[in-house]
Structures are given as structure tokens and as C-alpha cells.
């Protein structure tokens, strides 16, 4: 399963990727907007938006791409590791291998 995470804390990018790896998922994390994000998104199985730490412009461009490619979206207000665990438990249907 491939996941795109939009927003979040820059310091936690590696942690987000490791958490996703523990669920058997491959993750791309866009903590800040660097150039044209829509060209880098690809076609993931799930898009996670950390709404508290992302600009409106970045949310709008991510939502447009998700709508165009029929990508499911999970919106989370906080950008914590626990919130990411909760979403991944729900969407993958399994618990993390390593906590």
C-alpha cells in the first residue's frame, strides 16, 4: 500500500516513514511545499492530510489531485505519531509490527 502524507512536522518525516513501513506501507511525505507537488504525488492508495500544519494552498492542490485520481483522503487535525497510528490501523486493518 502506498501512502502520501501532506503536512506534518519536518522533524518527524523519518518517523512518519518508519511508522508506515511498520504497517507494510510505503510513504511519501510532503511537510512543506517544494515546487509542483502534483507532479510528485503519483497515484497512492491513501492520502493523509495533517490539517493543522499545512497551508490552505497546499491542501487545495492535494485535494484537487486526490479528486482527479479518486484517491481516498484521511484528514487529521494533529500531526502526531499516535494520530498516524490510528489512521493506519483503520485503513490497513492491522496493528503495527513494531511500536
Backbone atoms as SQL, in Angstrom:
CREATE TABLE atoms (id INTEGER PRIMARY KEY, chain TEXT, resi INTEGER, resn TEXT, atom TEXT, x REAL, y REAL, z REAL);
INSERT INTO atoms VALUES
  (1, 'A', 1, 'UNK', 'N', 0.850, -1.176, 0.000),
  (2, 'A', 1, 'UNK', 'CA', 0.000, 0.000, 0.000),
  (3, 'A', 1, 'UNK', 'C', 0.893, 1.236, 0.000),
  (4, 'A', 2, 'UNK', 'N', 0.593, 2.171, -0.859),
  (5, 'A', 2, 'UNK', 'CA', 1.367, 3.410, -0.901),
  (6, 'A', 2, 'UNK', 'C', 0.539, 4.547, -0.301),
  (7, 'A', 3, 'UNK', 'N', 1.237, 5.403, 0.423),
  (8, 'A', 3, 'UNK', 'CA', 0.588, 6.494, 1.152),
  (9, 'A', 3, 'UNK', 'C', 1.328, 7.792, 0.866),
  (10, 'A', 4, 'UNK', 'N', 0.570, 8.871, 0.735),
  (11, 'A', 4, 'UNK', 'CA', 1.143, 10.209, 0.652),
  (12, 'A', 4, 'UNK', 'C', 0.668, 10.977, 1.878),
  (13, 'A', 5, 'UNK', 'N', 1.608, 11.564, 2.593),
  (14, 'A', 5, 'UNK', 'CA', 1.293, 12.376, 3.765),
  (15, 'A', 5, 'UNK', 'C', 1.584, 13.824, 3.409),
  (16, 'A', 6, 'UNK', 'N', 0.576, 14.674, 3.562),
  (17, 'A', 6, 'UNK', 'CA', 0.705, 16.091, 3.264),
  (18, 'A', 6, 'UNK', 'C', 0.616, 16.862, 4.570),
  (19, 'A', 7, 'UNK', 'N', 1.649, 17.642, 4.870),
  (20, 'A', 7, 'UNK', 'CA', 1.706, 18.388, 6.111),
  (21, 'A', 7, 'UNK', 'C', 2.538, 17.655, 7.135),
  (22, 'A', 8, 'UNK', 'N', 2.387, 18.038, 8.370),
  (23, 'A', 8, 'UNK', 'CA', 3.153, 17.411, 9.433),
  (24, 'A', 8, 'UNK', 'C', 4.372, 18.240, 9.800),
  (25, 'A', 9, 'UNK', 'N', 5.127, 17.729, 10.755),
  (26, 'A', 9, 'UNK', 'CA', 6.335, 18.408, 11.216),
  (27, 'A', 9, 'UNK', 'C', 7.539, 17.915, 10.430),
  (28, 'A', 10, 'UNK', 'N', 8.391, 18.843, 10.033),
  (29, 'A', 10, 'UNK', 'CA', 9.572, 18.473, 9.251),
  (30, 'A', 10, 'UNK', 'C', 10.490, 17.530, 10.021),
  (31, 'A', 11, 'UNK', 'N', 10.573, 17.704, 11.308),
  (32, 'A', 11, 'UNK', 'CA', 11.443, 16.866, 12.135),
  (33, 'A', 11, 'UNK', 'C', 10.956, 15.424, 12.222),
  (34, 'A', 12, 'UNK', 'N', 9.695, 15.196, 11.917),
  (35, 'A', 12, 'UNK', 'CA', 9.119, 13.865, 12.074),
  (36, 'A', 12, 'UNK', 'C', 8.965, 13.113, 10.748),
  (37, 'A', 13, 'UNK', 'N', 9.513, 13.617, 9.669),
  (38, 'A', 13, 'UNK', 'CA', 9.348, 12.979, 8.361),
  (39, 'A', 13, 'UNK', 'C', 9.854, 11.535, 8.394),
  (40, 'A', 14, 'UNK', 'N', 11.049, 11.322, 8.935),
  (41, 'A', 14, 'UNK', 'CA', 11.601, 9.959, 9.018),
  (42, 'A', 14, 'UNK', 'C', 10.742, 9.075, 9.913),
  (43, 'A', 15, 'UNK', 'N', 10.226, 9.650, 10.987),
  (44, 'A', 15, 'UNK', 'CA', 9.374, 8.880, 11.896),
  (45, 'A', 15, 'UNK', 'C', 8.070, 8.484, 11.201),
  (46, 'A', 16, 'UNK', 'N', 7.471, 9.393, 10.434),
  (47, 'A', 16, 'UNK', 'CA', 6.266, 9.062, 9.673),
  (48, 'A', 16, 'UNK', 'C', 6.539, 7.909, 8.713),
  (49, 'A', 17, 'UNK', 'N', 7.668, 7.979, 8.014),
  (50, 'A', 17, 'UNK', 'CA', 8.016, 6.923, 7.057),
  (51, 'A', 17, 'UNK', 'C', 8.244, 5.586, 7.761),
  (52, 'A', 18, 'UNK', 'N', 8.888, 5.608, 8.917),
  (53, 'A', 18, 'UNK', 'CA', 9.129, 4.372, 9.673),
  (54, 'A', 18, 'UNK', 'C', 7.828, 3.768, 10.189),
  (55, 'A', 19, 'UNK', 'N', 6.915, 4.607, 10.639),
  (56, 'A', 19, 'UNK', 'CA', 5.615, 4.115, 11.114),
  (57, 'A', 19, 'UNK', 'C', 4.872, 3.440, 9.966),
  (58, 'A', 20, 'UNK', 'N', 4.872, 4.075, 8.810),
  (59, 'A', 20, 'UNK', 'CA', 4.201, 3.484, 7.651),
  (60, 'A', 20, 'UNK', 'C', 4.864, 2.176, 7.249),
  (61, 'A', 21, 'UNK', 'N', 6.178, 2.122, 7.322),
  (62, 'A', 21, 'UNK', 'CA', 6.898, 0.894, 6.979),
  (63, 'A', 21, 'UNK', 'C', 6.512, -0.248, 7.912),
  (64, 'A', 22, 'UNK', 'N', 6.268, 0.064, 9.194),
  (65, 'A', 22, 'UNK', 'CA', 5.849, -0.949, 10.163),
  (66, 'A', 22, 'UNK', 'C', 4.477, -1.528, 9.827),
  (67, 'A', 23, 'UNK', 'N', 3.674, -0.800, 9.085),
  (68, 'A', 23, 'UNK', 'CA', 2.364, -1.286, 8.648),
  (69, 'A', 23, 'UNK', 'C', 2.433, -1.928, 7.263),
  (70, 'A', 24, 'UNK', 'N', 3.626, -2.010, 6.709),
  (71, 'A', 24, 'UNK', 'CA', 3.790, -2.588, 5.377),
  (72, 'A', 24, 'UNK', 'C', 3.438, -1.615, 4.269),
  (73, 'A', 25, 'UNK', 'N', 3.543, -0.327, 4.543),
  (74, 'A', 25, 'UNK', 'CA', 3.198, 0.705, 3.575),
  (75, 'A', 25, 'UNK', 'C', 4.436, 1.499, 3.182),
  (76, 'A', 26, 'UNK', 'N', 4.412, 2.022, 1.971),
  (77, 'A', 26, 'UNK', 'CA', 5.469, 2.897, 1.504),
  (78, 'A', 26, 'UNK', 'C', 4.915, 4.316, 1.523),
  (79, 'A', 27, 'UNK', 'N', 5.672, 5.263, 2.076),
  (80, 'A', 27, 'UNK', 'CA', 5.142, 6.612, 2.258),
  (81, 'A', 27, 'UNK', 'C', 6.015, 7.677, 1.615),
  (82, 'A', 28, 'UNK', 'N', 5.345, 8.667, 1.020),
  (83, 'A', 28, 'UNK', 'CA', 5.979, 9.911, 0.597),
  (84, 'A', 28, 'UNK', 'C', 5.432, 10.979, 1.527),
  (85, 'A', 29, 'UNK', 'N', 6.311, 11.806, 2.059),
  (86, 'A', 29, 'UNK', 'CA', 5.888, 12.842, 2.998),
  (87, 'A', 29, 'UNK', 'C', 6.234, 14.209, 2.421),
  (88, 'A', 30, 'UNK', 'N', 5.229, 15.078, 2.365),
  (89, 'A', 30, 'UNK', 'CA', 5.409, 16.447, 1.907),
  (90, 'A', 30, 'UNK', 'C', 5.093, 17.366, 3.082),
  (91, 'A', 31, 'UNK', 'N', 6.105, 17.666, 3.908),
  (92, 'A', 31, 'UNK', 'CA', 5.897, 18.528, 5.072),
  (93, 'A', 31, 'UNK', 'C', 5.779, 19.985, 4.640),
  (94, 'A', 32, 'UNK', 'N', 6.499, 20.364, 3.593),
  (95, 'A', 32, 'UNK', 'CA', 6.428, 21.713, 3.034),
  (96, 'A', 32, 'UNK', 'C', 6.250, 21.606, 1.532),
  (97, 'A', 33, 'UNK', 'N', 5.694, 22.647, 0.961),
  (98, 'A', 33, 'UNK', 'CA', 5.510, 22.652, -0.488),
  (99, 'A', 33, 'UNK', 'C', 6.817, 23.086, -1.147),
  (100, 'A', 34, 'UNK', 'N', 7.355, 22.190, -1.941),
  (101, 'A', 34, 'UNK', 'CA', 8.593, 22.477, -2.669),
  (102, 'A', 34, 'UNK', 'C', 8.330, 22.229, -4.144),
  (103, 'A', 35, 'UNK', 'N', 7.984, 23.269, -4.862),
  (104, 'A', 35, 'UNK', 'CA', 7.692, 23.117, -6.284),
  (105, 'A', 35, 'UNK', 'C', 6.307, 22.553, -6.519),
  (106, 'A', 36, 'UNK', 'N', 6.130, 21.979, -7.698),
  (107, 'A', 36, 'UNK', 'CA', 4.827, 21.431, -8.084),
  (108, 'A', 36, 'UNK', 'C', 4.621, 20.067, -7.433),
  (109, 'A', 37, 'UNK', 'N', 3.807, 20.030, -6.409),
  (110, 'A', 37, 'UNK', 'CA', 3.579, 18.796, -5.661),
  (111, 'A', 37, 'UNK', 'C', 2.807, 17.782, -6.497),
  (112, 'A', 38, 'UNK', 'N', 1.910, 18.249, -7.356),
  (113, 'A', 38, 'UNK', 'CA', 1.064, 17.318, -8.101),
  (114, 'A', 38, 'UNK', 'C', 1.868, 16.421, -9.027),
  (115, 'A', 39, 'UNK', 'N', 3.030, 16.880, -9.482),
  (116, 'A', 39, 'UNK', 'CA', 3.872, 16.055, -10.333),
  (117, 'A', 39, 'UNK', 'C', 4.563, 14.948, -9.533),
  (118, 'A', 40, 'UNK', 'N', 4.724, 15.155, -8.227),
  (119, 'A', 40, 'UNK', 'CA', 5.450, 14.215, -7.376),
  (120, 'A', 40, 'UNK', 'C', 4.546, 13.241, -6.629),
  (121, 'A', 41, 'UNK', 'N', 3.243, 13.491, -6.623),
  (122, 'A', 41, 'UNK', 'CA', 2.320, 12.665, -5.839),
  (123, 'A', 41, 'UNK', 'C', 2.229, 11.223, -6.318),
  (124, 'A', 42, 'UNK', 'N', 2.166, 11.039, -7.603),
  (125, 'A', 42, 'UNK', 'CA', 1.938, 9.699, -8.129),
  (126, 'A', 42, 'UNK', 'C', 0.476, 9.326, -7.958),
  (127, 'A', 43, 'UNK', 'N', 0.201, 8.045, -7.744),
  (128, 'A', 43, 'UNK', 'CA', -1.169, 7.581, -7.546),
  (129, 'A', 43, 'UNK', 'C', -1.213, 6.660, -6.327),
  (130, 'A', 44, 'UNK', 'N', -1.222, 7.229, -5.130),
  (131, 'A', 44, 'UNK', 'CA', -1.183, 6.417, -3.911),
  (132, 'A', 44, 'UNK', 'C', -2.534, 5.774, -3.603),
  (133, 'A', 45, 'UNK', 'N', -2.528, 4.822, -2.674),
  (134, 'A', 45, 'UNK', 'CA', -3.752, 4.168, -2.222),
  (135, 'A', 45, 'UNK', 'C', -4.494, 5.012, -1.188),
  (136, 'A', 46, 'UNK', 'N', -3.768, 5.906, -0.508),
  (137, 'A', 46, 'UNK', 'CA', -4.364, 6.741, 0.539),
  (138, 'A', 46, 'UNK', 'C', -3.578, 8.034, 0.656),
  (139, 'A', 47, 'UNK', 'N', -4.296, 9.142, 0.856),
  (140, 'A', 47, 'UNK', 'CA', -3.656, 10.424, 1.134),
  (141, 'A', 47, 'UNK', 'C', -4.058, 10.860, 2.545),
  (142, 'A', 48, 'UNK', 'N', -3.062, 11.195, 3.344),
  (143, 'A', 48, 'UNK', 'CA', -3.309, 11.659, 4.708),
  (144, 'A', 48, 'UNK', 'C', -2.953, 13.138, 4.775),
  (145, 'A', 49, 'UNK', 'N', -3.906, 13.953, 5.227),
  (146, 'A', 49, 'UNK', 'CA', -3.694, 15.393, 5.379),
  (147, 'A', 49, 'UNK', 'C', -3.618, 15.742, 6.856),
  (148, 'A', 50, 'UNK', 'N', -2.479, 16.253, 7.286),
  (149, 'A', 50, 'UNK', 'CA', -2.356, 16.791, 8.636),
  (150, 'A', 50, 'UNK', 'C', -2.767, 18.254, 8.547),
  (151, 'A', 51, 'UNK', 'N', -4.024, 18.538, 8.847),
  (152, 'A', 51, 'UNK', 'CA', -4.611, 19.843, 8.542),
  (153, 'A', 51, 'UNK', 'C', -4.101, 20.983, 9.409),
  (154, 'A', 52, 'UNK', 'N', -3.570, 20.703, 10.580),
  (155, 'A', 52, 'UNK', 'CA', -3.122, 21.770, 11.472),
  (156, 'A', 52, 'UNK', 'C', -1.815, 22.403, 10.996),
  (157, 'A', 53, 'UNK', 'N', -0.981, 21.639, 10.309),
  (158, 'A', 53, 'UNK', 'CA', 0.357, 22.123, 9.982),
  (159, 'A', 53, 'UNK', 'C', 0.589, 22.319, 8.485),
  (160, 'A', 54, 'UNK', 'N', -0.468, 22.569, 7.737),
  (161, 'A', 54, 'UNK', 'CA', -0.316, 22.703, 6.292),
  (162, 'A', 54, 'UNK', 'C', -1.073, 23.932, 5.803),
  (163, 'A', 55, 'UNK', 'N', -0.556, 24.568, 4.756),
  (164, 'A', 55, 'UNK', 'CA', -1.199, 25.776, 4.234),
  (165, 'A', 55, 'UNK', 'C', -2.447, 25.423, 3.429),
  (166, 'A', 56, 'UNK', 'N', -3.330, 26.392, 3.289),
  (167, 'A', 56, 'UNK', 'CA', -4.561, 26.186, 2.523),
  (168, 'A', 56, 'UNK', 'C', -4.240, 25.891, 1.054),
  (169, 'A', 57, 'UNK', 'N', -3.229, 26.562, 0.536),
  (170, 'A', 57, 'UNK', 'CA', -2.842, 26.360, -0.858),
  (171, 'A', 57, 'UNK', 'C', -2.397, 24.909, -1.081),
  (172, 'A', 58, 'UNK', 'N', -1.619, 24.392, -0.151),
  (173, 'A', 58, 'UNK', 'CA', -1.125, 23.019, -0.271),
  (174, 'A', 58, 'UNK', 'C', -2.270, 22.015, -0.134),
  (175, 'A', 59, 'UNK', 'N', -3.209, 22.280, 0.769),
  (176, 'A', 59, 'UNK', 'CA', -4.383, 21.415, 0.928),
  (177, 'A', 59, 'UNK', 'C', -5.210, 21.413, -0.348),
  (178, 'A', 60, 'UNK', 'N', -5.441, 22.588, -0.911),
  (179, 'A', 60, 'UNK', 'CA', -6.251, 22.683, -2.126),
  (180, 'A', 60, 'UNK', 'C', -5.626, 21.935, -3.289),
  (181, 'A', 61, 'UNK', 'N', -4.320, 22.064, -3.480),
  (182, 'A', 61, 'UNK', 'CA', -3.686, 21.355, -4.593),
  (183, 'A', 61, 'UNK', 'C', -3.697, 19.846, -4.361),
  (184, 'A', 62, 'UNK', 'N', -3.518, 19.418, -3.103),
  (185, 'A', 62, 'UNK', 'CA', -3.573, 17.984, -2.791),
  (186, 'A', 62, 'UNK', 'C', -4.981, 17.436, -3.004),
  (187, 'A', 63, 'UNK', 'N', -5.993, 18.191, -2.585),
  (188, 'A', 63, 'UNK', 'CA', -7.376, 17.748, -2.753),
  (189, 'A', 63, 'UNK', 'C', -7.772, 17.663, -4.227),
  (190, 'A', 64, 'UNK', 'N', -7.297, 18.593, -5.039),
  (191, 'A', 64, 'UNK', 'CA', -7.587, 18.551, -6.469),
  (192, 'A', 64, 'UNK', 'C', -7.018, 17.290, -7.100),
  (193, 'A', 65, 'UNK', 'N', -5.783, 16.959, -6.767),
  (194, 'A', 65, 'UNK', 'CA', -5.153, 15.758, -7.316),
  (195, 'A', 65, 'UNK', 'C', -5.847, 14.499, -6.823),
  (196, 'A', 66, 'UNK', 'N', -6.229, 14.491, -5.549),
  (197, 'A', 66, 'UNK', 'CA', -6.913, 13.327, -4.988),
  (198, 'A', 66, 'UNK', 'C', -8.263, 13.114, -5.656),
  (199, 'A', 67, 'UNK', 'N', -8.978, 14.191, -5.882),
  (200, 'A', 67, 'UNK', 'CA', -10.287, 14.094, -6.530),
  (201, 'A', 67, 'UNK', 'C', -10.146, 13.623, -7.978),
  (202, 'A', 68, 'UNK', 'N', -9.143, 14.156, -8.673),
  (203, 'A', 68, 'UNK', 'CA', -8.925, 13.804, -10.070),
  (204, 'A', 68, 'UNK', 'C', -8.551, 12.320, -10.228),
  (205, 'A', 69, 'UNK', 'N', -7.807, 11.782, -9.273),
  (206, 'A', 69, 'UNK', 'CA', -7.326, 10.397, -9.363),
  (207, 'A', 69, 'UNK', 'C', -8.092, 9.424, -8.464),
  (208, 'A', 70, 'UNK', 'N', -9.203, 9.878, -7.869),
  (209, 'A', 70, 'UNK', 'CA', -10.032, 9.036, -6.981),
  (210, 'A', 70, 'UNK', 'C', -9.217, 8.403, -5.851),
  (211, 'A', 71, 'UNK', 'N', -8.446, 9.229, -5.157),
  (212, 'A', 71, 'UNK', 'CA', -7.630, 8.777, -4.033),
  (213, 'A', 71, 'UNK', 'C', -8.393, 9.059, -2.748),
  (214, 'A', 72, 'UNK', 'N', -8.569, 8.046, -1.874),
  (215, 'A', 72, 'UNK', 'CA', -9.218, 8.307, -0.586),
  (216, 'A', 72, 'UNK', 'C', -8.359, 9.231, 0.279),
  (217, 'A', 73, 'UNK', 'N', -9.037, 10.074, 1.059),
  (218, 'A', 73, 'UNK', 'CA', -8.349, 11.075, 1.878),
  (219, 'A', 73, 'UNK', 'C', -8.720, 10.881, 3.344),
  (220, 'A', 74, 'UNK', 'N', -7.717, 10.921, 4.204),
  (221, 'A', 74, 'UNK', 'CA', -7.932, 10.921, 5.649),
  (222, 'A', 74, 'UNK', 'C', -7.426, 12.260, 6.174),
  (223, 'A', 75, 'UNK', 'N', -8.306, 13.012, 6.802),
  (224, 'A', 75, 'UNK', 'CA', -7.913, 14.308, 7.378),
  (225, 'A', 75, 'UNK', 'C', -7.726, 14.148, 8.878),
  (226, 'A', 76, 'UNK', 'N', -6.565, 14.598, 9.341),
  (227, 'A', 76, 'UNK', 'CA', -6.251, 14.520, 10.767),
  (228, 'A', 76, 'UNK', 'C', -5.830, 15.909, 11.209),
  (229, 'A', 77, 'UNK', 'N', -6.371, 16.362, 12.332),
  (230, 'A', 77, 'UNK', 'CA', -6.032, 17.703, 12.800),
  (231, 'A', 77, 'UNK', 'C', -4.617, 17.752, 13.357),
  (232, 'A', 78, 'UNK', 'N', -4.253, 16.796, 14.189),
  (233, 'A', 78, 'UNK', 'CA', -2.915, 16.803, 14.776),
  (234, 'A', 78, 'UNK', 'C', -1.947, 16.033, 13.894),
  (235, 'A', 79, 'UNK', 'N', -0.681, 16.337, 14.020),
  (236, 'A', 79, 'UNK', 'CA', 0.331, 15.659, 13.209),
  (237, 'A', 79, 'UNK', 'C', 1.208, 14.769, 14.077),
  (238, 'A', 80, 'UNK', 'N', 0.597, 14.116, 15.046),
  (239, 'A', 80, 'UNK', 'CA', 1.350, 13.269, 15.967),
  (240, 'A', 80, 'UNK', 'C', 1.499, 11.851, 15.425),
  (241, 'A', 81, 'UNK', 'N', 2.444, 11.127, 16.002),
  (242, 'A', 81, 'UNK', 'CA', 2.660, 9.733, 15.627),
  (243, 'A', 81, 'UNK', 'C', 1.444, 8.889, 16.017),
  (244, 'A', 82, 'UNK', 'N', 0.831, 9.192, 17.154),
  (245, 'A', 82, 'UNK', 'CA', -0.343, 8.443, 17.606),
  (246, 'A', 82, 'UNK', 'C', -1.511, 8.609, 16.640),
  (247, 'A', 83, 'UNK', 'N', -1.691, 9.805, 16.108),
  (248, 'A', 83, 'UNK', 'CA', -2.767, 10.041, 15.136),
  (249, 'A', 83, 'UNK', 'C', -2.505, 9.258, 13.856),
  (250, 'A', 84, 'UNK', 'N', -1.255, 9.189, 13.434),
  (251, 'A', 84, 'UNK', 'CA', -0.909, 8.418, 12.240),
  (252, 'A', 84, 'UNK', 'C', -1.154, 6.931, 12.465),
  (253, 'A', 85, 'UNK', 'N', -0.801, 6.432, 13.660),
  (254, 'A', 85, 'UNK', 'CA', -1.080, 5.033, 14.003),
  (255, 'A', 85, 'UNK', 'C', -2.575, 4.740, 13.911),
  (256, 'A', 86, 'UNK', 'N', -3.392, 5.646, 14.423),
  (257, 'A', 86, 'UNK', 'CA', -4.843, 5.457, 14.418),
  (258, 'A', 86, 'UNK', 'C', -5.378, 5.341, 12.992),
  (259, 'A', 87, 'UNK', 'N', -4.939, 6.225, 12.110),
  (260, 'A', 87, 'UNK', 'CA', -5.407, 6.198, 10.724),
  (261, 'A', 87, 'UNK', 'C', -4.936, 4.934, 10.020),
  (262, 'A', 88, 'UNK', 'N', -3.699, 4.561, 10.233),
  (263, 'A', 88, 'UNK', 'CA', -3.171, 3.369, 9.566),
  (264, 'A', 88, 'UNK', 'C', -3.841, 2.097, 10.085),
  (265, 'A', 89, 'UNK', 'N', -4.174, 2.052, 11.386),
  (266, 'A', 89, 'UNK', 'CA', -4.930, 0.913, 11.916),
  (267, 'A', 89, 'UNK', 'C', -6.267, 0.792, 11.200),
  (268, 'A', 90, 'UNK', 'N', -6.921, 1.920, 11.001),
  (269, 'A', 90, 'UNK', 'CA', -8.243, 1.938, 10.369),
  (270, 'A', 90, 'UNK', 'C', -8.180, 1.523, 8.896),
  (271, 'A', 91, 'UNK', 'N', -7.229, 2.074, 8.150),
  (272, 'A', 91, 'UNK', 'CA', -7.187, 1.838, 6.712),
  (273, 'A', 91, 'UNK', 'C', -6.503, 0.539, 6.308),
  (274, 'A', 92, 'UNK', 'N', -5.516, 0.067, 7.092),
  (275, 'A', 92, 'UNK', 'CA', -4.845, -1.176, 6.728),
  (276, 'A', 92, 'UNK', 'C', -5.492, -2.377, 7.390),
  (277, 'A', 93, 'UNK', 'N', -6.188, -2.152, 8.486),
  (278, 'A', 93, 'UNK', 'CA', -6.851, -3.247, 9.183),
  (279, 'A', 93, 'UNK', 'C', -5.909, -4.106, 9.997),
  (280, 'A', 94, 'UNK', 'N', -4.697, -3.602, 10.238),
  (281, 'A', 94, 'UNK', 'CA', -3.764, -4.384, 11.053),
  (282, 'A', 94, 'UNK', 'C', -3.028, -3.468, 12.011),
  (283, 'A', 95, 'UNK', 'N', -2.485, -4.083, 13.029),
  (284, 'A', 95, 'UNK', 'CA', -1.716, -3.368, 14.035),
  (285, 'A', 95, 'UNK', 'C', -0.271, -3.213, 13.556),
  (286, 'A', 96, 'UNK', 'N', 0.421, -2.268, 14.130),
  (287, 'A', 96, 'UNK', 'CA', 1.826, -2.063, 13.804),
  (288, 'A', 96, 'UNK', 'C', 2.646, -3.241, 14.285),
  (289, 'A', 97, 'UNK', 'N', 3.643, -3.635, 13.503),
  (290, 'A', 97, 'UNK', 'CA', 4.515, -4.743, 13.885),
  (291, 'A', 97, 'UNK', 'C', 5.413, -4.317, 15.031),
  (292, 'A', 98, 'UNK', 'N', 5.965, -3.101, 14.967),
  (293, 'A', 98, 'UNK', 'CA', 6.850, -2.571, 15.995),
  (294, 'A', 98, 'UNK', 'C', 6.255, -1.282, 16.502),
  (295, 'A', 99, 'UNK', 'N', 6.208, -1.102, 17.816),
  (296, 'A', 99, 'UNK', 'CA', 5.674, 0.140, 18.375),
  (297, 'A', 99, 'UNK', 'C', 6.759, 1.147, 18.646);
